[in-house]
mmCIF file with all atom_site columns, C-alpha atoms in Angstrom:
data_model
loop_
_atom_site.group_PDB
_atom_site.id
_atom_site.type_symbol
_atom_site.label_atom_id
_atom_site.label_alt_id
_atom_site.label_comp_id
_atom_site.label_asym_id
_atom_site.label_entity_id
_atom_site.label_seq_id
_atom_site.pdbx_PDB_ins_code
_atom_site.Cartn_x
_atom_site.Cartn_y
_atom_site.Cartn_z
_atom_site.occupancy
_atom_site.B_iso_or_equiv
_atom_site.pdbx_formal_charge
_atom_site.auth_seq_id
_atom_site.auth_comp_id
_atom_site.auth_asym_id
_atom_site.auth_atom_id
_atom_site.pdbx_PDB_model_num
ATOM 1   C CA . MET J 1 1   ? -76.515 198.512 308.830 1.00 83.00 ? 21  MET J CA 1
ATOM 2   C CA . SER J 1 2   ? -75.868 200.254 312.118 1.00 90.00 ? 22  SER J CA 1
ATOM 3   C CA . PRO J 1 3   ? -72.794 202.491 312.471 1.00 88.00 ? 23  PRO J CA 1
ATOM 4   C CA . SER J 1 4   ? -71.250 200.153 315.045 1.00 87.00 ? 24  SER J CA 1
ATOM 5   C CA . LEU J 1 5   ? -71.786 197.110 312.831 1.00 90.00 ? 25  LEU J CA 1
ATOM 6   C CA . LEU J 1 6   ? -70.268 198.947 309.884 1.00 92.00 ? 26  LEU J CA 1
ATOM 7   C CA . ALA J 1 7   ? -67.272 200.017 311.998 1.00 90.00 ? 27  ALA J CA 1
ATOM 8   C CA . SER J 1 8   ? -66.668 196.396 312.995 1.00 91.00 ? 28  SER J CA 1
ATOM 9   C CA . THR J 1 9   ? -66.002 195.552 309.328 1.00 93.00 ? 29  THR J CA 1
ATOM 10  C CA . ILE J 1 10  ? -63.345 198.250 308.786 1.00 94.00 ? 30  ILE J CA 1
ATOM 11  C CA . ASP J 1 11  ? -59.585 197.771 309.010 1.00 95.00 ? 31  ASP J CA 1
ATOM 12  C CA . CYS J 1 12  ? -57.677 200.836 310.201 1.00 96.00 ? 32  CYS J CA 1
ATOM 13  C CA . THR J 1 13  ? -54.286 201.003 308.493 1.00 96.00 ? 33  THR J CA 1
ATOM 14  C CA . SER J 1 14  ? -50.965 202.680 309.097 1.00 96.00 ? 34  SER J CA 1
ATOM 15  C CA . LEU J 1 15  ? -48.965 201.362 306.144 1.00 96.00 ? 35  LEU J CA 1
ATOM 16  C CA . GLU J 1 16  ? -47.200 204.428 304.799 1.00 95.00 ? 36  GLU J CA 1
ATOM 17  C CA . ALA J 1 17  ? -43.459 204.030 304.270 1.00 94.00 ? 37  ALA J CA 1
ATOM 18  C CA . HIS J 1 18  ? -42.908 207.035 306.553 1.00 96.00 ? 38  HIS J CA 1
ATOM 19  C CA . ALA J 1 19  ? -45.268 205.849 309.339 1.00 96.00 ? 39  ALA J CA 1
ATOM 20  C CA . THR J 1 20  ? -43.777 206.367 312.780 1.00 97.00 ? 40  THR J CA 1
ATOM 21  C CA . LEU J 1 21  ? -44.465 204.546 316.019 1.00 96.00 ? 41  LEU J CA 1
ATOM 22  C CA . GLU J 1 22  ? -46.604 207.535 317.012 1.00 97.00 ? 42  GLU J CA 1
ATOM 23  C CA . ASP J 1 23  ? -48.639 207.189 313.794 1.00 97.00 ? 43  ASP J CA 1
ATOM 24  C CA . VAL J 1 24  ? -49.240 203.532 314.569 1.00 98.00 ? 44  VAL J CA 1
ATOM 25  C CA . GLN J 1 25  ? -50.260 204.337 318.161 1.00 97.00 ? 45  GLN J CA 1
ATOM 26  C CA . HIS J 1 26  ? -52.729 206.901 316.795 1.00 97.00 ? 46  HIS J CA 1
ATOM 27  C CA . ALA J 1 27  ? -54.200 204.246 314.463 1.00 97.00 ? 47  ALA J CA 1
ATOM 28  C CA . CYS J 1 28  ? -54.635 201.894 317.437 1.00 97.00 ? 48  CYS J CA 1
ATOM 29  C CA . ASP J 1 29  ? -56.362 204.578 319.489 1.00 96.00 ? 49  ASP J CA 1
ATOM 30  C CA . LYS J 1 30  ? -58.624 205.470 316.559 1.00 96.00 ? 50  LYS J CA 1
ATOM 31  C CA . ALA J 1 31  ? -59.523 201.811 315.953 1.00 97.00 ? 51  ALA J CA 1
ATOM 32  C CA . ILE J 1 32  ? -60.398 201.235 319.605 1.00 96.00 ? 52  ILE J CA 1
ATOM 33  C CA . ASP J 1 33  ? -62.470 204.429 319.797 1.00 95.00 ? 53  ASP J CA 1
ATOM 34  C CA . ALA J 1 34  ? -64.363 203.640 316.580 1.00 95.00 ? 54  ALA J CA 1
ATOM 35  C CA . GLY J 1 35  ? -64.721 199.890 317.187 1.00 95.00 ? 55  GLY J CA 1
ATOM 36  C CA . PHE J 1 36  ? -62.898 198.926 313.991 1.00 96.00 ? 56  PHE J CA 1
ATOM 37  C CA . ALA J 1 37  ? -62.156 195.281 313.189 1.00 96.00 ? 57  ALA J CA 1
ATOM 38  C CA . SER J 1 38  ? -58.376 195.600 313.102 1.00 96.00 ? 58  SER J CA 1
ATOM 39  C CA . VAL J 1 39  ? -55.284 197.721 312.889 1.00 98.00 ? 59  VAL J CA 1
ATOM 40  C CA . CYS J 1 40  ? -53.204 196.716 309.887 1.00 98.00 ? 60  CYS J CA 1
ATOM 41  C CA . VAL J 1 41  ? -49.487 197.563 309.954 1.00 98.00 ? 61  VAL J CA 1
ATOM 42  C CA . ASN J 1 42  ? -46.139 196.672 308.468 1.00 97.00 ? 62  ASN J CA 1
ATOM 43  C CA . GLY J 1 43  ? -44.301 193.904 310.277 1.00 97.00 ? 63  GLY J CA 1
ATOM 44  C CA . ILE J 1 44  ? -41.824 196.170 312.015 1.00 97.00 ? 64  ILE J CA 1
ATOM 45  C CA . TYR J 1 45  ? -44.616 197.523 314.232 1.00 98.00 ? 65  TYR J CA 1
ATOM 46  C CA . LEU J 1 46  ? -46.720 194.404 314.677 1.00 98.00 ? 66  LEU J CA 1
ATOM 47  C CA . LYS J 1 47  ? -45.455 193.309 318.112 1.00 97.00 ? 67  LYS J CA 1
ATOM 48  C CA . ARG J 1 48  ? -46.186 196.774 319.519 1.00 97.00 ? 68  ARG J CA 1
ATOM 49  C CA . VAL J 1 49  ? -49.676 196.775 318.005 1.00 97.00 ? 69  VAL J CA 1
ATOM 50  C CA . VAL J 1 50  ? -50.376 193.367 319.557 1.00 97.00 ? 70  VAL J CA 1
ATOM 51  C CA . GLU J 1 51  ? -49.338 194.802 322.946 1.00 96.00 ? 71  GLU J CA 1
ATOM 52  C CA . TRP J 1 52  ? -51.375 198.003 322.540 1.00 96.00 ? 72  TRP J CA 1
ATOM 53  C CA . LEU J 1 53  ? -54.511 196.168 321.458 1.00 96.00 ? 73  LEU J CA 1
ATOM 54  C CA . ALA J 1 54  ? -54.345 193.447 324.117 1.00 95.00 ? 74  ALA J CA 1
ATOM 55  C CA . GLY J 1 55  ? -57.522 193.607 326.153 1.00 88.00 ? 75  GLY J CA 1
ATOM 56  C CA . ALA J 1 56  ? -59.001 196.439 324.084 1.00 85.00 ? 76  ALA J CA 1
ATOM 57  C CA . LYS J 1 57  ? -62.755 196.847 324.365 1.00 86.00 ? 77  LYS J CA 1
ATOM 58  C CA . PRO J 1 58  ? -64.186 196.407 321.821 1.00 83.00 ? 78  PRO J CA 1
ATOM 59  C CA . ASN J 1 59  ? -61.848 193.697 320.619 1.00 92.00 ? 79  ASN J CA 1
ATOM 60  C CA . VAL J 1 60  ? -59.590 194.982 317.827 1.00 96.00 ? 80  VAL J CA 1
ATOM 61  C CA . ALA J 1 61  ? -57.359 192.532 315.940 1.00 96.00 ? 81  ALA J CA 1
ATOM 62  C CA . ALA J 1 62  ? -53.713 193.118 315.073 1.00 97.00 ? 82  ALA J CA 1
ATOM 63  C CA . CYS J 1 63  ? -53.169 192.544 311.346 1.00 98.00 ? 83  CYS J CA 1
ATOM 64  C CA . GLY J 1 64  ? -49.817 192.286 309.578 1.00 98.00 ? 84  GLY J CA 1
ATOM 65  C CA . VAL J 1 65  ? -49.168 192.703 305.879 1.00 97.00 ? 85  VAL J CA 1
ATOM 66  C CA . ALA J 1 66  ? -47.024 190.426 303.728 1.00 97.00 ? 86  ALA J CA 1
ATOM 67  C CA . GLY J 1 67  ? -45.689 191.377 300.317 1.00 95.00 ? 87  GLY J CA 1
ATOM 68  C CA . PHE J 1 68  ? -46.628 195.007 300.864 1.00 94.00 ? 88  PHE J CA 1
ATOM 69  C CA . PRO J 1 69  ? -46.831 197.235 298.924 1.00 92.00 ? 89  PRO J CA 1
ATOM 70  C CA . LEU J 1 70  ? -46.194 195.635 295.530 1.00 92.00 ? 90  LEU J CA 1
ATOM 71  C CA . GLY J 1 71  ? -46.739 191.904 295.911 1.00 93.00 ? 91  GLY J CA 1
ATOM 72  C CA . ALA J 1 72  ? -43.872 191.479 293.464 1.00 94.00 ? 92  ALA J CA 1
ATOM 73  C CA . MET J 1 73  ? -41.885 188.888 295.351 1.00 94.00 ? 93  MET J CA 1
ATOM 74  C CA . LYS J 1 74  ? -41.937 185.122 295.182 1.00 95.00 ? 94  LYS J CA 1
ATOM 75  C CA . PRO J 1 75  ? -44.851 183.378 296.892 1.00 95.00 ? 95  PRO J CA 1
ATOM 76  C CA . THR J 1 76  ? -42.330 181.633 299.150 1.00 96.00 ? 96  THR J CA 1
ATOM 77  C CA . VAL J 1 77  ? -41.069 184.979 300.423 1.00 97.00 ? 97  VAL J CA 1
ATOM 78  C CA . LYS J 1 78  ? -44.622 186.146 301.160 1.00 97.00 ? 98  LYS J CA 1
ATOM 79  C CA . ALA J 1 79  ? -45.225 182.872 303.005 1.00 97.00 ? 99  ALA J CA 1
ATOM 80  C CA . ILE J 1 80  ? -42.108 183.337 305.134 1.00 97.00 ? 100 ILE J CA 1
ATOM 81  C CA . GLU J 1 81  ? -43.106 186.907 305.942 1.00 97.00 ? 101 GLU J CA 1
ATOM 82  C CA . ALA J 1 82  ? -46.661 185.846 306.825 1.00 97.00 ? 102 ALA J CA 1
ATOM 83  C CA . THR J 1 83  ? -45.371 183.079 309.107 1.00 97.00 ? 103 THR J CA 1
ATOM 84  C CA . SER J 1 84  ? -43.094 185.550 310.858 1.00 97.00 ? 104 SER J CA 1
ATOM 85  C CA . LEU J 1 85  ? -46.052 187.887 311.415 1.00 97.00 ? 105 LEU J CA 1
ATOM 86  C CA . VAL J 1 86  ? -48.087 185.072 312.973 1.00 97.00 ? 106 VAL J CA 1
ATOM 87  C CA . LYS J 1 87  ? -45.187 184.227 315.279 1.00 96.00 ? 107 LYS J CA 1
ATOM 88  C CA . ASP J 1 88  ? -45.121 187.911 316.280 1.00 96.00 ? 108 ASP J CA 1
ATOM 89  C CA . GLY J 1 89  ? -48.748 187.663 317.379 1.00 96.00 ? 109 GLY J CA 1
ATOM 90  C CA . ALA J 1 90  ? -50.814 188.688 314.348 1.00 97.00 ? 110 ALA J CA 1
ATOM 91  C CA . HIS J 1 91  ? -54.503 187.850 314.572 1.00 96.00 ? 111 HIS J CA 1
ATOM 92  C CA . ALA J 1 92  ? -54.882 188.311 310.811 1.00 96.00 ? 112 ALA J CA 1
ATOM 93  C CA . ILE J 1 93  ? -52.693 188.446 307.711 1.00 97.00 ? 113 ILE J CA 1
ATOM 94  C CA . ASP J 1 94  ? -53.255 190.522 304.588 1.00 97.00 ? 114 ASP J CA 1
ATOM 95  C CA . PHE J 1 95  ? -51.004 189.783 301.648 1.00 96.00 ? 115 PHE J CA 1
ATOM 96  C CA . VAL J 1 96  ? -50.628 191.614 298.362 1.00 95.00 ? 116 VAL J CA 1
ATOM 97  C CA . ALA J 1 97  ? -51.494 189.735 295.196 1.00 94.00 ? 117 ALA J CA 1
ATOM 98  C CA . HIS J 1 98  ? -49.100 190.103 292.270 1.00 94.00 ? 118 HIS J CA 1
ATOM 99  C CA . LEU J 1 99  ? -51.137 192.447 290.102 1.00 92.00 ? 119 LEU J CA 1
ATOM 100 C CA . PRO J 1 100 ? -49.834 191.321 286.681 1.00 93.00 ? 120 PRO J CA 1
ATOM 101 C CA . HIS J 1 101 ? -51.017 187.786 287.484 1.00 93.00 ? 121 HIS J CA 1
ATOM 102 C CA . VAL J 1 102 ? -54.435 189.067 288.562 1.00 92.00 ? 122 VAL J CA 1
ATOM 103 C CA . MET J 1 103 ? -54.833 191.280 285.500 1.00 91.00 ? 123 MET J CA 1
ATOM 104 C CA . ALA J 1 104 ? -53.751 188.491 283.135 1.00 92.00 ? 124 ALA J CA 1
ATOM 105 C CA . LEU J 1 105 ? -56.227 186.130 284.820 1.00 92.00 ? 125 LEU J CA 1
ATOM 106 C CA . ASN J 1 106 ? -53.337 183.783 285.535 1.00 94.00 ? 126 ASN J CA 1
ATOM 107 C CA . HIS J 1 107 ? -55.347 181.706 287.981 1.00 94.00 ? 127 HIS J CA 1
ATOM 108 C CA . ALA J 1 108 ? -52.570 179.181 288.607 1.00 96.00 ? 128 ALA J CA 1
ATOM 109 C CA . ALA J 1 109 ? -50.092 181.869 289.692 1.00 94.00 ? 129 ALA J CA 1
ATOM 110 C CA . VAL J 1 110 ? -52.679 183.678 291.828 1.00 93.00 ? 130 VAL J CA 1
ATOM 111 C CA . MET J 1 111 ? -53.614 180.385 293.520 1.00 95.00 ? 131 MET J CA 1
ATOM 112 C CA . GLU J 1 112 ? -49.963 179.506 294.113 1.00 95.00 ? 132 GLU J CA 1
ATOM 113 C CA . ASP J 1 113 ? -49.547 182.814 295.940 1.00 94.00 ? 133 ASP J CA 1
ATOM 114 C CA . PHE J 1 114 ? -52.677 182.220 297.994 1.00 95.00 ? 134 PHE J CA 1
ATOM 115 C CA . LEU J 1 115 ? -51.900 178.586 298.803 1.00 96.00 ? 135 LEU J CA 1
ATOM 116 C CA . ARG J 1 116 ? -48.283 179.250 299.788 1.00 96.00 ? 136 ARG J CA 1
ATOM 117 C CA . VAL J 1 117 ? -49.313 181.985 302.213 1.00 96.00 ? 137 VAL J CA 1
ATOM 118 C CA . THR J 1 118 ? -52.322 180.219 303.697 1.00 96.00 ? 138 THR J CA 1
ATOM 119 C CA . THR J 1 119 ? -50.536 176.868 304.032 1.00 96.00 ? 139 THR J CA 1
ATOM 120 C CA . SER J 1 120 ? -47.625 178.560 305.764 1.00 95.00 ? 140 SER J CA 1
ATOM 121 C CA . VAL J 1 121 ? -49.893 180.497 308.125 1.00 96.00 ? 141 VAL J CA 1
ATOM 122 C CA . ARG J 1 122 ? -51.985 177.410 308.893 1.00 94.00 ? 142 ARG J CA 1
ATOM 123 C CA . SER J 1 123 ? -48.843 175.460 309.789 1.00 94.00 ? 143 SER J CA 1
ATOM 124 C CA . VAL J 1 124 ? -48.440 177.864 312.729 1.00 93.00 ? 144 VAL J CA 1
ATOM 125 C CA . SER J 1 125 ? -52.077 178.589 313.598 1.00 91.00 ? 145 SER J CA 1
ATOM 126 C CA . ARG J 1 126 ? -55.415 177.552 312.161 1.00 90.00 ? 146 ARG J CA 1
ATOM 127 C CA . GLU J 1 127 ? -57.073 180.510 313.895 1.00 91.00 ? 147 GLU J CA 1
ATOM 128 C CA . ILE J 1 128 ? -55.539 183.236 311.717 1.00 94.00 ? 148 ILE J CA 1
ATOM 129 C CA . GLY J 1 129 ? -57.605 184.888 308.997 1.00 92.00 ? 149 GLY J CA 1
ATOM 130 C CA . VAL J 1 130 ? -55.889 185.545 305.660 1.00 95.00 ? 150 VAL J CA 1
ATOM 131 C CA . LYS J 1 131 ? -57.058 188.177 303.171 1.00 94.00 ? 151 LYS J CA 1
ATOM 132 C CA . VAL J 1 132 ? -55.749 189.228 299.777 1.00 93.00 ? 152 VAL J CA 1
ATOM 133 C CA . ILE J 1 133 ? -55.007 192.869 298.893 1.00 92.00 ? 153 ILE J CA 1
ATOM 134 C CA . VAL J 1 134 ? -55.533 193.816 295.252 1.00 90.00 ? 154 VAL J CA 1
ATOM 135 C CA . GLU J 1 135 ? -54.687 197.252 293.862 1.00 82.00 ? 155 GLU J CA 1
ATOM 136 C CA . SER J 1 136 ? -58.219 197.659 292.593 1.00 81.00 ? 156 SER J CA 1
ATOM 137 C CA . ALA J 1 137 ? -57.678 201.124 291.067 1.00 79.00 ? 157 ALA J CA 1
ATOM 138 C CA . ALA J 1 138 ? -55.165 199.582 288.674 1.00 76.00 ? 158 ALA J CA 1
ATOM 139 C CA . LEU J 1 139 ? -57.795 197.144 287.439 1.00 77.00 ? 159 LEU J CA 1
ATOM 140 C CA . MET J 1 140 ? -59.684 200.053 285.939 1.00 77.00 ? 160 MET J CA 1
ATOM 141 C CA . ALA J 1 141 ? -56.794 201.009 283.651 1.00 64.00 ? 161 ALA J CA 1
#
């Protein structure tokens, strides 16, 4: 895989609780320079990221996170947050799976989460990609 192709599969994130607007701007600059797929941020910064990435060459998507960082809220709340992110201009949504459901192999609860978020997002736009974030290090415990 070429370096540019690899870069186009990477999401650049600025999700720390203490991330500033300057940190987010730096992530956008880094993503544009490297040719990353997206810049993934908390909702409070999403509109600015959409503005900063507009017309970027190469194209870099603005991604918002729902249920971050714990995924420990109701699926309905994640769906509302995801819908709000789409209305703010997100090109992609990442949402956090509720880890106890994943670890217990509670497929019904995991699917409810996924379906609530994707159905909500699709009601606003069918063009938006939705991905699931899983705290994979915790799966090793």
